[in-house]
PDB file of C-alpha atoms in Angstrom:
ATOM      1  CA  UNK A 267       3.847 -20.021  -5.813  1.00  0.00           C
ATOM      2  CA  UNK A 268       1.150 -20.298  -8.441  1.00  0.00           C
ATOM      3  CA  UNK A 269      -1.307 -17.742  -9.697  1.00  0.00           C
ATOM      4  CA  UNK A 270      -4.282 -19.488  -8.150  1.00  0.00           C
ATOM      5  CA  UNK A 271      -5.500 -18.399  -4.724  1.00  0.00           C
ATOM      6  CA  UNK A 272      -3.836 -20.339  -1.941  1.00  0.00           C
ATOM      7  CA  UNK A 273      -6.008 -22.987  -0.323  1.00  0.00           C
ATOM      8  CA  UNK A 274      -3.940 -23.286   2.831  1.00  0.00           C
ATOM      9  CA  UNK A 275      -0.572 -22.495   4.435  1.00  0.00           C
ATOM     10  CA  UNK A 276       2.545 -23.593   2.566  1.00  0.00           C
ATOM     11  CA  UNK A 277       5.881 -24.444   4.156  1.00  0.00           C
ATOM     12  CA  UNK A 278       7.098 -23.143   7.526  1.00  0.00           C
ATOM     13  CA  UNK A 279       4.806 -20.786   9.417  1.00  0.00           C
ATOM     14  CA  UNK A 280       7.145 -17.860   8.704  1.00  0.00           C
ATOM     15  CA  UNK A 281       7.782 -18.592   4.991  1.00  0.00           C
ATOM     16  CA  UNK A 282       6.766 -15.861   2.532  1.00  0.00           C
ATOM     17  CA  UNK A 283       4.155 -18.212   1.036  1.00  0.00           C
ATOM     18  CA  UNK A 284       2.521 -18.932   4.376  1.00  0.00           C
ATOM     19  CA  UNK A 285       2.607 -15.292   5.392  1.00  0.00           C
ATOM     20  CA  UNK A 286       1.037 -14.358   2.053  1.00  0.00           C
ATOM     21  CA  UNK A 287      -1.766 -16.844   2.678  1.00  0.00           C
ATOM     22  CA  UNK A 288      -2.506 -15.153   5.996  1.00  0.00           C
ATOM     23  CA  UNK A 289      -2.135 -11.658   4.510  1.00  0.00           C
ATOM     24  CA  UNK A 290      -4.742 -12.501   1.885  1.00  0.00           C
ATOM     25  CA  UNK A 291      -7.150 -13.708   4.557  1.00  0.00           C
ATOM     26  CA  UNK A 292      -6.556 -10.591   6.646  1.00  0.00           C
ATOM     27  CA  UNK A 293      -6.945  -8.189   3.708  1.00  0.00           C
ATOM     28  CA  UNK A 294     -10.146  -9.975   2.677  1.00  0.00           C
ATOM     29  CA  UNK A 295     -11.544  -9.430   6.163  1.00  0.00           C
ATOM     30  CA  UNK A 296     -10.810  -5.717   5.950  1.00  0.00           C
ATOM     31  CA  UNK A 297     -12.223  -5.444   2.430  1.00  0.00           C
ATOM     32  CA  UNK A 298     -15.392  -7.220   3.550  1.00  0.00           C
ATOM     33  CA  UNK A 299     -15.962  -4.400   6.034  1.00  0.00           C
ATOM     34  CA  UNK A 300     -15.422  -1.803   3.297  1.00  0.00           C
ATOM     35  CA  UNK A 301     -17.815  -3.637   0.976  1.00  0.00           C
ATOM     36  CA  UNK A 302     -20.590  -2.932   3.479  1.00  0.00           C
ATOM     37  CA  UNK A 303     -20.155   0.808   2.863  1.00  0.00           C
ATOM     38  CA  UNK A 304     -23.229   2.697   4.092  1.00  0.00           C
ATOM     39  CA  UNK A 305     -23.335   6.469   3.471  1.00  0.00           C
ATOM     40  CA  UNK A 306     -25.480   6.859   6.580  1.00  0.00           C
ATOM     41  CA  UNK A 307     -22.943   5.108   8.818  1.00  0.00           C
ATOM     42  CA  UNK A 308     -19.647   6.681   7.740  1.00  0.00           C
ATOM     43  CA  UNK A 309     -19.162   8.672  10.971  1.00  0.00           C
ATOM     44  CA  UNK A 310     -16.418  10.623   9.208  1.00  0.00           C
ATOM     45  CA  UNK A 311     -14.164  12.980  11.166  1.00  0.00           C
ATOM     46  CA  UNK A 312     -11.172  15.026   9.988  1.00  0.00           C
ATOM     47  CA  UNK A 313      -7.656  14.351  11.239  1.00  0.00           C
ATOM     48  CA  UNK A 314      -4.828  16.646  10.127  1.00  0.00           C
ATOM     49  CA  UNK A 315      -6.913  18.807   7.765  1.00  0.00           C
ATOM     50  CA  UNK A 316     -10.335  19.140   6.204  1.00  0.00           C
ATOM     51  CA  UNK A 317      -9.140  16.794   3.440  1.00  0.00           C
ATOM     52  CA  UNK A 318      -7.697  14.108   5.755  1.00  0.00           C
ATOM     53  CA  UNK A 319     -10.480  11.882   7.063  1.00  0.00           C
ATOM     54  CA  UNK A 320     -11.102   8.789   9.124  1.00  0.00           C
ATOM     55  CA  UNK A 321     -14.398   6.908   9.203  1.00  0.00           C
ATOM     56  CA  UNK A 322     -15.954   4.197  11.342  1.00  0.00           C
ATOM     57  CA  UNK A 323     -15.114   1.849   8.473  1.00  0.00           C
ATOM     58  CA  UNK A 324     -11.360   2.584   8.720  1.00  0.00           C
ATOM     59  CA  UNK A 325     -11.357   1.519  12.359  1.00  0.00           C
ATOM     60  CA  UNK A 326     -13.663  -1.480  11.884  1.00  0.00           C
ATOM     61  CA  UNK A 327     -11.623  -2.714   8.928  1.00  0.00           C
ATOM     62  CA  UNK A 328      -8.371  -2.486  10.893  1.00  0.00           C
ATOM     63  CA  UNK A 329      -9.912  -4.409  13.783  1.00  0.00           C
ATOM     64  CA  UNK A 330     -11.010  -7.124  11.331  1.00  0.00           C
ATOM     65  CA  UNK A 331      -7.513  -7.356   9.818  1.00  0.00           C
ATOM     66  CA  UNK A 332      -5.857  -7.516  13.230  1.00  0.00           C
ATOM     67  CA  UNK A 333      -8.228 -10.227  14.441  1.00  0.00           C
ATOM     68  CA  UNK A 334      -7.294 -12.538  11.556  1.00  0.00           C
ATOM     69  CA  UNK A 335      -3.567 -12.001  12.117  1.00  0.00           C
ATOM     70  CA  UNK A 336      -3.693 -12.289  15.909  1.00  0.00           C
ATOM     71  CA  UNK A 337      -5.805 -15.448  15.808  1.00  0.00           C
ATOM     72  CA  UNK A 338      -3.118 -17.150  13.714  1.00  0.00           C
ATOM     73  CA  UNK A 339       0.077 -15.428  14.922  1.00  0.00           C
ATOM     74  CA  UNK A 340      -0.554 -13.875  18.354  1.00  0.00           C
ATOM     75  CA  UNK A 341       3.113 -13.042  18.983  1.00  0.00           C
ATOM     76  CA  UNK A 342       3.684 -10.875  15.917  1.00  0.00           C
ATOM     77  CA  UNK A 343       4.132  -7.106  16.001  1.00  0.00           C
ATOM     78  CA  UNK A 344       1.402  -5.135  14.231  1.00  0.00           C
ATOM     79  CA  UNK A 345       1.492  -1.498  13.149  1.00  0.00           C
ATOM     80  CA  UNK A 346      -1.656   0.046  11.725  1.00  0.00           C
ATOM     81  CA  UNK A 347      -2.735   3.471  10.552  1.00  0.00           C
ATOM     82  CA  UNK A 348      -5.638   3.826  12.962  1.00  0.00           C
ATOM     83  CA  UNK A 349      -4.775   1.657  15.989  1.00  0.00           C
ATOM     84  CA  UNK A 350      -1.031   2.193  16.262  1.00  0.00           C
ATOM     85  CA  UNK A 351       1.559  -0.413  17.239  1.00  0.00           C
ATOM     86  CA  UNK A 352       1.051  -3.532  19.314  1.00  0.00           C
ATOM     87  CA  UNK A 353       4.055  -5.520  20.575  1.00  0.00           C
ATOM     88  CA  UNK A 354       2.944  -8.737  22.300  1.00  0.00           C
ATOM     89  CA  UNK A 355       5.197 -10.427  24.819  1.00  0.00           C
ATOM     90  CA  UNK A 356       6.872 -13.740  24.055  1.00  0.00           C
ATOM     91  CA  UNK A 357       7.639 -15.367  20.724  1.00  0.00           C
ATOM     92  CA  UNK A 358       5.953 -17.978  18.593  1.00  0.00           C
ATOM     93  CA  UNK A 359       6.694 -21.679  19.208  1.00  0.00           C
ATOM     94  CA  UNK A 360       9.103 -21.772  16.248  1.00  0.00           C
ATOM     95  CA  UNK A 361      10.885 -18.632  17.483  1.00  0.00           C
ATOM     96  CA  UNK A 362       9.838 -16.499  14.536  1.00  0.00           C
ATOM     97  CA  UNK A 363       8.389 -13.029  14.807  1.00  0.00           C
ATOM     98  CA  UNK A 364       7.435 -10.767  11.937  1.00  0.00           C
ATOM     99  CA  UNK A 365       5.848  -7.321  11.734  1.00  0.00           C
ATOM    100  CA  UNK A 366       2.621  -6.485   9.940  1.00  0.00           C
ATOM    101  CA  UNK A 367       1.872  -3.080   8.422  1.00  0.00           C
ATOM    102  CA  UNK A 368      -1.823  -2.337   7.889  1.00  0.00           C
ATOM    103  CA  UNK A 369      -3.649   0.381   6.020  1.00  0.00           C
ATOM    104  CA  UNK A 370      -7.260  -0.676   6.545  1.00  0.00           C
ATOM    105  CA  UNK A 371      -8.670   1.886   4.116  1.00  0.00           C
ATOM    106  CA  UNK A 372      -6.251   3.478   1.692  1.00  0.00           C
ATOM    107  CA  UNK A 373      -8.243   6.114  -0.146  1.00  0.00           C
ATOM    108  CA  UNK A 374     -10.592   7.232   2.639  1.00  0.00           C
ATOM    109  CA  UNK A 375     -11.642  10.404   0.815  1.00  0.00           C
ATOM    110  CA  UNK A 376     -12.532   8.294  -2.234  1.00  0.00           C
ATOM    111  CA  UNK A 377     -14.480   5.929   0.023  1.00  0.00           C
ATOM    112  CA  UNK A 378     -16.481   8.771   1.557  1.00  0.00           C
ATOM    113  CA  UNK A 379     -17.375  10.120  -1.886  1.00  0.00           C
ATOM    114  CA  UNK A 380     -18.023   6.665  -3.403  1.00  0.00           C
ATOM    115  CA  UNK A 381     -15.085   6.898  -5.812  1.00  0.00           C
ATOM    116  CA  UNK A 382     -14.022   3.303  -6.422  1.00  0.00           C
ATOM    117  CA  UNK A 383     -10.242   3.632  -5.885  1.00  0.00           C
ATOM    118  CA  UNK A 384      -9.834   2.438  -2.311  1.00  0.00           C
ATOM    119  CA  UNK A 385      -8.919  -0.782  -0.551  1.00  0.00           C
ATOM    120  CA  UNK A 386      -7.302  -2.609   2.336  1.00  0.00           C
ATOM    121  CA  UNK A 387      -3.513  -2.972   2.277  1.00  0.00           C
ATOM    122  CA  UNK A 388      -1.687  -5.602   4.359  1.00  0.00           C
ATOM    123  CA  UNK A 389       2.072  -6.221   4.272  1.00  0.00           C
ATOM    124  CA  UNK A 390       4.469  -8.222   6.430  1.00  0.00           C
ATOM    125  CA  UNK A 391       8.204  -7.823   7.016  1.00  0.00           C
ATOM    126  CA  UNK A 392      10.918  -9.973   8.554  1.00  0.00           C
ATOM    127  CA  UNK A 393      12.726  -8.792  11.669  1.00  0.00           C
ATOM    128  CA  UNK A 394      15.491  -7.328   9.481  1.00  0.00           C
ATOM    129  CA  UNK A 395      12.928  -5.182   7.642  1.00  0.00           C
ATOM    130  CA  UNK A 396      12.762  -7.235   4.434  1.00  0.00           C
ATOM    131  CA  UNK A 397       9.226  -7.163   3.047  1.00  0.00           C
ATOM    132  CA  UNK A 398       8.018 -10.728   2.584  1.00  0.00           C
ATOM    133  CA  UNK A 399       4.405 -10.502   1.403  1.00  0.00           C
ATOM    134  CA  UNK A 400       1.802  -7.918   0.524  1.00  0.00           C
ATOM    135  CA  UNK A 401      -1.848  -7.732  -0.509  1.00  0.00           C
ATOM    136  CA  UNK A 402      -4.045  -4.876  -1.723  1.00  0.00           C
ATOM    137  CA  UNK A 403      -7.723  -5.826  -1.806  1.00  0.00           C
ATOM    138  CA  UNK A 404      -9.989  -3.329  -3.605  1.00  0.00           C
ATOM    139  CA  UNK A 405     -13.612  -4.427  -3.110  1.00  0.00           C
ATOM    140  CA  UNK A 406     -15.311  -1.795  -5.281  1.00  0.00           C
ATOM    141  CA  UNK A 407     -13.022  -2.747  -8.184  1.00  0.00           C
ATOM    142  CA  UNK A 408     -13.409  -6.472  -7.421  1.00  0.00           C
ATOM    143  CA  UNK A 409      -9.621  -6.770  -7.636  1.00  0.00           C
ATOM    144  CA  UNK A 410      -7.078  -8.400  -5.346  1.00  0.00           C
ATOM    145  CA  UNK A 411      -3.362  -7.778  -5.929  1.00  0.00           C
ATOM    146  CA  UNK A 412      -0.766  -9.876  -4.124  1.00  0.00           C
ATOM    147  CA  UNK A 413       2.902 -10.827  -4.043  1.00  0.00           C
ATOM    148  CA  UNK A 414       5.422 -12.657  -1.903  1.00  0.00           C
ATOM    149  CA  UNK A 415       9.161 -12.242  -2.136  1.00  0.00           C
ATOM    150  CA  UNK A 416      10.487 -14.393  -4.946  1.00  0.00           C
ATOM    151  CA  UNK A 417       6.998 -15.564  -5.935  1.00  0.00           C
ATOM    152  CA  UNK A 418       5.984 -12.985  -8.506  1.00  0.00           C
ATOM    153  CA  UNK A 419       3.106 -10.546  -8.518  1.00  0.00           C
ATOM    154  CA  UNK A 420      -0.502 -11.511  -9.239  1.00  0.00           C
ATOM    155  CA  UNK A 421      -3.931 -10.031  -9.817  1.00  0.00           C
ATOM    156  CA  UNK A 422      -7.379 -11.532  -9.424  1.00  0.00           C
ATOM    157  CA  UNK A 423      -9.694  -9.298 -11.470  1.00  0.00           C
ATOM    158  CA  UNK A 424     -13.290 -10.399 -10.878  1.00  0.00           C
ATOM    159  CA  UNK A 425     -11.930 -13.909 -10.391  1.00  0.00           C
ATOM    160  CA  UNK A 426      -9.664 -14.023 -13.455  1.00  0.00           C
ATOM    161  CA  UNK A 427      -6.079 -14.493 -12.276  1.00  0.00           C
ATOM    162  CA  UNK A 428      -2.977 -13.358 -14.134  1.00  0.00           C
ATOM    163  CA  UNK A 429       0.666 -12.737 -13.393  1.00  0.00           C
ATOM    164  CA  UNK A 430       1.798  -9.107 -13.533  1.00  0.00           C
ATOM    165  CA  UNK A 431       4.838  -7.984 -15.506  1.00  0.00           C
ATOM    166  CA  UNK A 432       4.766  -4.201 -15.289  1.00  0.00           C
ATOM    167  CA  UNK A 433       4.088  -1.567 -17.954  1.00  0.00           C
ATOM    168  CA  UNK A 434       4.351  -2.049 -21.703  1.00  0.00           C
ATOM    169  CA  UNK A 435       6.840   0.133 -23.555  1.00  0.00           C
ATOM    170  CA  UNK A 436       5.101   0.789 -26.879  1.00  0.00           C
ATOM    171  CA  UNK A 437       2.754   3.621 -25.934  1.00  0.00           C
ATOM    172  CA  UNK A 438       2.657   7.103 -24.417  1.00  0.00           C
ATOM    173  CA  UNK A 439       3.502   7.041 -20.718  1.00  0.00           C
ATOM    174  CA  UNK A 440       1.271   7.977 -17.773  1.00  0.00           C
ATOM    175  CA  UNK A 441       2.679   9.151 -14.430  1.00  0.00           C
ATOM    176  CA  UNK A 442       0.680   8.827 -11.206  1.00  0.00           C
ATOM    177  CA  UNK A 443       1.210  10.921  -8.103  1.00  0.00           C
ATOM    178  CA  UNK A 444      -0.477  12.146  -4.947  1.00  0.00           C
ATOM    179  CA  UNK A 445      -0.482  15.401  -3.023  1.00  0.00           C
ATOM    180  CA  UNK A 446      -0.025  16.249   0.642  1.00  0.00           C
ATOM    181  CA  UNK A 447      -2.823  17.504   2.873  1.00  0.00           C
ATOM    182  CA  UNK A 448      -0.447  20.216   4.113  1.00  0.00           C
ATOM    183  CA  UNK A 449      -0.714  23.345   1.897  1.00  0.00           C
ATOM    184  CA  UNK A 450       2.985  24.229   2.070  1.00  0.00           C
ATOM    185  CA  UNK A 451       4.091  20.667   1.310  1.00  0.00           C
ATOM    186  CA  UNK A 452       1.542  20.444  -1.509  1.00  0.00           C
ATOM    187  CA  UNK A 453       2.881  23.648  -3.088  1.00  0.00           C
ATOM    188  CA  UNK A 454       6.349  22.079  -3.138  1.00  0.00           C
ATOM    189  CA  UNK A 455       4.993  18.929  -4.728  1.00  0.00           C
ATOM    190  CA  UNK A 456       3.324  20.948  -7.474  1.00  0.00           C
ATOM    191  CA  UNK A 457       6.645  22.670  -8.216  1.00  0.00           C
ATOM    192  CA  UNK A 458       8.296  19.251  -8.565  1.00  0.00           C
ATOM    193  CA  UNK A 459       5.771  18.007 -11.120  1.00  0.00           C
ATOM    194  CA  UNK A 460       7.499  19.645 -14.094  1.00  0.00           C
ATOM    195  CA  UNK A 461      10.744  17.664 -13.792  1.00  0.00           C
ATOM    196  CA  UNK A 462       8.852  14.502 -12.834  1.00  0.00           C
ATOM    197  CA  UNK A 463       6.653  14.719 -15.941  1.00  0.00           C
ATOM    198  CA  UNK A 464       9.582  14.906 -18.350  1.00  0.00           C
ATOM    199  CA  UNK A 465       9.063  12.039 -20.798  1.00  0.00           C
ATOM    200  CA  UNK A 466       5.442  11.401 -19.796  1.00  0.00           C
ATOM    201  CA  UNK A 467       2.367  12.243 -21.832  1.00  0.00           C
ATOM    202  CA  UNK A 468      -0.033  12.866 -18.963  1.00  0.00           C
ATOM    203  CA  UNK A 469      -0.630  12.682 -15.221  1.00  0.00           C
ATOM    204  CA  UNK A 470      -3.141  10.803 -13.063  1.00  0.00           C
ATOM    205  CA  UNK A 471      -4.020  11.407  -9.397  1.00  0.00           C
ATOM    206  CA  UNK A 472      -6.327   8.607  -8.209  1.00  0.00           C
ATOM    207  CA  UNK A 473      -6.175   9.093  -4.429  1.00  0.00           C
ATOM    208  CA  UNK A 474      -4.726   5.760  -3.277  1.00  0.00           C
ATOM    209  CA  UNK A 475      -0.969   5.225  -3.272  1.00  0.00           C
ATOM    210  CA  UNK A 476      -1.406   1.492  -2.647  1.00  0.00           C
ATOM    211  CA  UNK A 477      -3.508   1.138  -5.799  1.00  0.00           C
ATOM    212  CA  UNK A 478      -1.266   3.496  -7.796  1.00  0.00           C
ATOM    213  CA  UNK A 479       1.640   1.125  -7.151  1.00  0.00           C
ATOM    214  CA  UNK A 480      -0.498  -1.882  -8.093  1.00  0.00           C
ATOM    215  CA  UNK A 481      -1.588  -0.153 -11.296  1.00  0.00           C
ATOM    216  CA  UNK A 482       2.062   0.288 -12.254  1.00  0.00           C
ATOM    217  CA  UNK A 483       2.542  -3.415 -11.546  1.00  0.00           C
ATOM    218  CA  UNK A 484      -0.336  -4.356 -13.859  1.00  0.00           C
ATOM    219  CA  UNK A 485       0.714  -1.905 -16.594  1.00  0.00           C
ATOM    220  CA  UNK A 486      -2.249   0.469 -16.352  1.00  0.00           C
ATOM    221  CA  UNK A 487       0.127   3.237 -15.259  1.00  0.00           C
ATOM    222  CA  UNK A 488       3.754   3.580 -16.292  1.00  0.00           C
ATOM    223  CA  UNK A 489       5.286   5.162 -13.197  1.00  0.00           C
ATOM    224  CA  UNK A 490       4.481   6.545  -9.775  1.00  0.00           C
ATOM    225  CA  UNK A 491       6.133   9.243  -7.678  1.00  0.00           C
ATOM    226  CA  UNK A 492       4.930  10.696  -4.406  1.00  0.00           C
ATOM    227  CA  UNK A 493       6.579  12.515  -1.543  1.00  0.00           C
ATOM    228  CA  UNK A 494       5.471  12.136   2.074  1.00  0.00           C
ATOM    229  CA  UNK A 495       3.944   8.663   2.169  1.00  0.00           C
ATOM    230  CA  UNK A 496       3.665   6.661   5.354  1.00  0.00           C
ATOM    231  CA  UNK A 497       4.962   3.102   5.501  1.00  0.00           C
ATOM    232  CA  UNK A 498       1.455   1.633   5.561  1.00  0.00           C
ATOM    233  CA  UNK A 499       0.589   3.533   2.360  1.00  0.00           C
ATOM    234  CA  UNK A 500       3.303   1.875   0.295  1.00  0.00           C
ATOM    235  CA  UNK A 501       4.425  -1.358   1.983  1.00  0.00           C
ATOM    236  CA  UNK A 502       2.223  -3.835   0.104  1.00  0.00           C
ATOM    237  CA  UNK A 503       2.013  -1.943  -3.179  1.00  0.00           C
ATOM    238  CA  UNK A 504       5.772  -1.463  -3.429  1.00  0.00           C
ATOM    239  CA  UNK A 505       6.420  -5.190  -3.051  1.00  0.00           C
ATOM    240  CA  UNK A 506       3.711  -5.990  -5.608  1.00  0.00           C
ATOM    241  CA  UNK A 507       5.355  -3.588  -8.069  1.00  0.00           C
ATOM    242  CA  UNK A 508       8.831  -5.014  -7.380  1.00  0.00           C
ATOM    243  CA  UNK A 509       7.703  -8.588  -7.899  1.00  0.00           C
ATOM    244  CA  UNK A 510       6.175  -7.519 -11.230  1.00  0.00           C
ATOM    245  CA  UNK A 511       9.660  -6.471 -12.348  1.00  0.00           C
ATOM    246  CA  UNK A 512       9.180  -2.730 -11.752  1.00  0.00           C
ATOM    247  CA  UNK A 513      12.040  -0.677 -10.327  1.00  0.00           C
ATOM    248  CA  UNK A 514      11.050   0.694  -6.915  1.00  0.00           C
ATOM    249  CA  UNK A 515      12.631   3.137  -4.495  1.00  0.00           C
ATOM    250  CA  UNK A 516      11.160   3.263  -1.013  1.00  0.00           C
ATOM    251  CA  UNK A 517      11.880   6.256   1.207  1.00  0.00           C
ATOM    252  CA  UNK A 518      14.223   5.603   4.119  1.00  0.00           C
ATOM    253  CA  UNK A 519      11.945   6.091   7.121  1.00  0.00           C
ATOM    254  CA  UNK A 520      12.425   5.508  10.833  1.00  0.00           C
ATOM    255  CA  UNK A 521      10.864   2.096  11.587  1.00  0.00           C
ATOM    256  CA  UNK A 522       7.338   2.182  12.964  1.00  0.00           C
ATOM    257  CA  UNK A 523       8.406  -0.083  15.812  1.00  0.00           C
ATOM    258  CA  UNK A 524      10.660   2.829  16.892  1.00  0.00           C
ATOM    259  CA  UNK A 525       7.855   5.372  16.649  1.00  0.00           C
ATOM    260  CA  UNK A 526       8.050   6.097  12.939  1.00  0.00           C
ATOM    261  CA  UNK A 527       9.405   9.180  11.160  1.00  0.00           C
ATOM    262  CA  UNK A 528       8.828  12.766  12.179  1.00  0.00           C
ATOM    263  CA  UNK A 529       6.594  14.859   9.937  1.00  0.00           C
ATOM    264  CA  UNK A 530       9.613  16.523   8.312  1.00  0.00           C
ATOM    265  CA  UNK A 531      11.333  13.168   7.765  1.00  0.00           C
ATOM    266  CA  UNK A 532       8.192  11.751   6.166  1.00  0.00           C
ATOM    267  CA  UNK A 533       7.708  14.739   3.874  1.00  0.00           C
ATOM    268  CA  UNK A 534      11.344  14.530   2.761  1.00  0.00           C
ATOM    269  CA  UNK A 535      10.963  10.927   1.596  1.00  0.00           C
ATOM    270  CA  UNK A 536      10.084  10.153  -2.030  1.00  0.00           C
ATOM    271  CA  UNK A 537       8.537   6.881  -3.218  1.00  0.00           C
ATOM    272  CA  UNK A 538       9.272   6.005  -6.847  1.00  0.00           C
ATOM    273  CA  UNK A 539       8.175   3.120  -9.074  1.00  0.00           C
ATOM    274  CA  UNK A 540       8.526   2.680 -12.809  1.00  0.00           C
ATOM    275  CA  UNK A 541      11.216   2.310 -15.460  1.00  0.00           C
ATOM    276  CA  UNK A 542      14.696   1.840 -14.018  1.00  0.00           C
ATOM    277  CA  UNK A 543      16.028   5.017 -15.647  1.00  0.00           C
ATOM    278  CA  UNK A 544      13.167   7.103 -14.205  1.00  0.00           C
ATOM    279  CA  UNK A 545      13.679   5.727 -10.689  1.00  0.00           C
ATOM    280  CA  UNK A 546      17.467   6.047 -10.848  1.00  0.00           C
ATOM    281  CA  UNK A 547      17.396   9.615 -12.155  1.00  0.00           C
ATOM    282  CA  UNK A 548      14.939  10.945  -9.617  1.00  0.00           C
ATOM    283  CA  UNK A 549      16.581   9.020  -6.771  1.00  0.00           C
ATOM    284  CA  UNK A 550      19.803  10.854  -7.655  1.00  0.00           C
ATOM    285  CA  UNK A 551      17.937  14.150  -7.882  1.00  0.00           C
ATOM    286  CA  UNK A 552      16.498  13.653  -4.380  1.00  0.00           C
ATOM    287  CA  UNK A 553      19.966  12.992  -2.963  1.00  0.00           C
ATOM    288  CA  UNK A 554      21.665  15.959  -4.638  1.00  0.00           C
TER     289      UNK A 554
END
């Protein structure tokens, strides 16, 4: 594919390029909802803790994303952070069926507080679990990141499009991470920071795993490590980082179509992105 925004579907309806075209439309619909952010209409409520929030915008954005996908591909499976899993009956006319993973608002706490690091994440996988396309649309940053398998990774930054090639190697390195809402899990993550920071000059915690992964892809950050992510947090960003040439390790999680991982399984899983030696070393550490 090229670095310019797609003007229409390309190839078969289930090709990575065509799925990317639809993913970009769907993510744009979600981001349009977020761009209408109104502090008086947040309707924010806590979920698992007083730091884990959902707003009316999370739900509205997911409905907007789902509508775009279902209008074009009504037989596909969709899993979303707020509205769960939908498995329509039947198959598409060409016999293909893929699964979409939606995070309508990654960075909800940032969104509530008007911190600009948030966005809509949309990814799509083949029936065998291979991720085919992903988009992270960050309206407050005026950035859209996207990738399809084998097509490279791209960024539109206020309309200027460029291909992403990962971090440079001639400067001090920055590591990004995130922390759990659960106090006990967070304490463990803090203890792990020392070994993770070996070889890095500083640490950043921006509050959106999807954007952290994209910022490794575009070279703003040098690596990312976080324990306990959900599939929808990382699906699009991990593919975008991979297609930029970044080494990525996804946690092995029970598929969402089968109910997803337990809390302990999720907290045991580590997502890594960055230099190959960093990812390989800490992947080995996690398995030992």
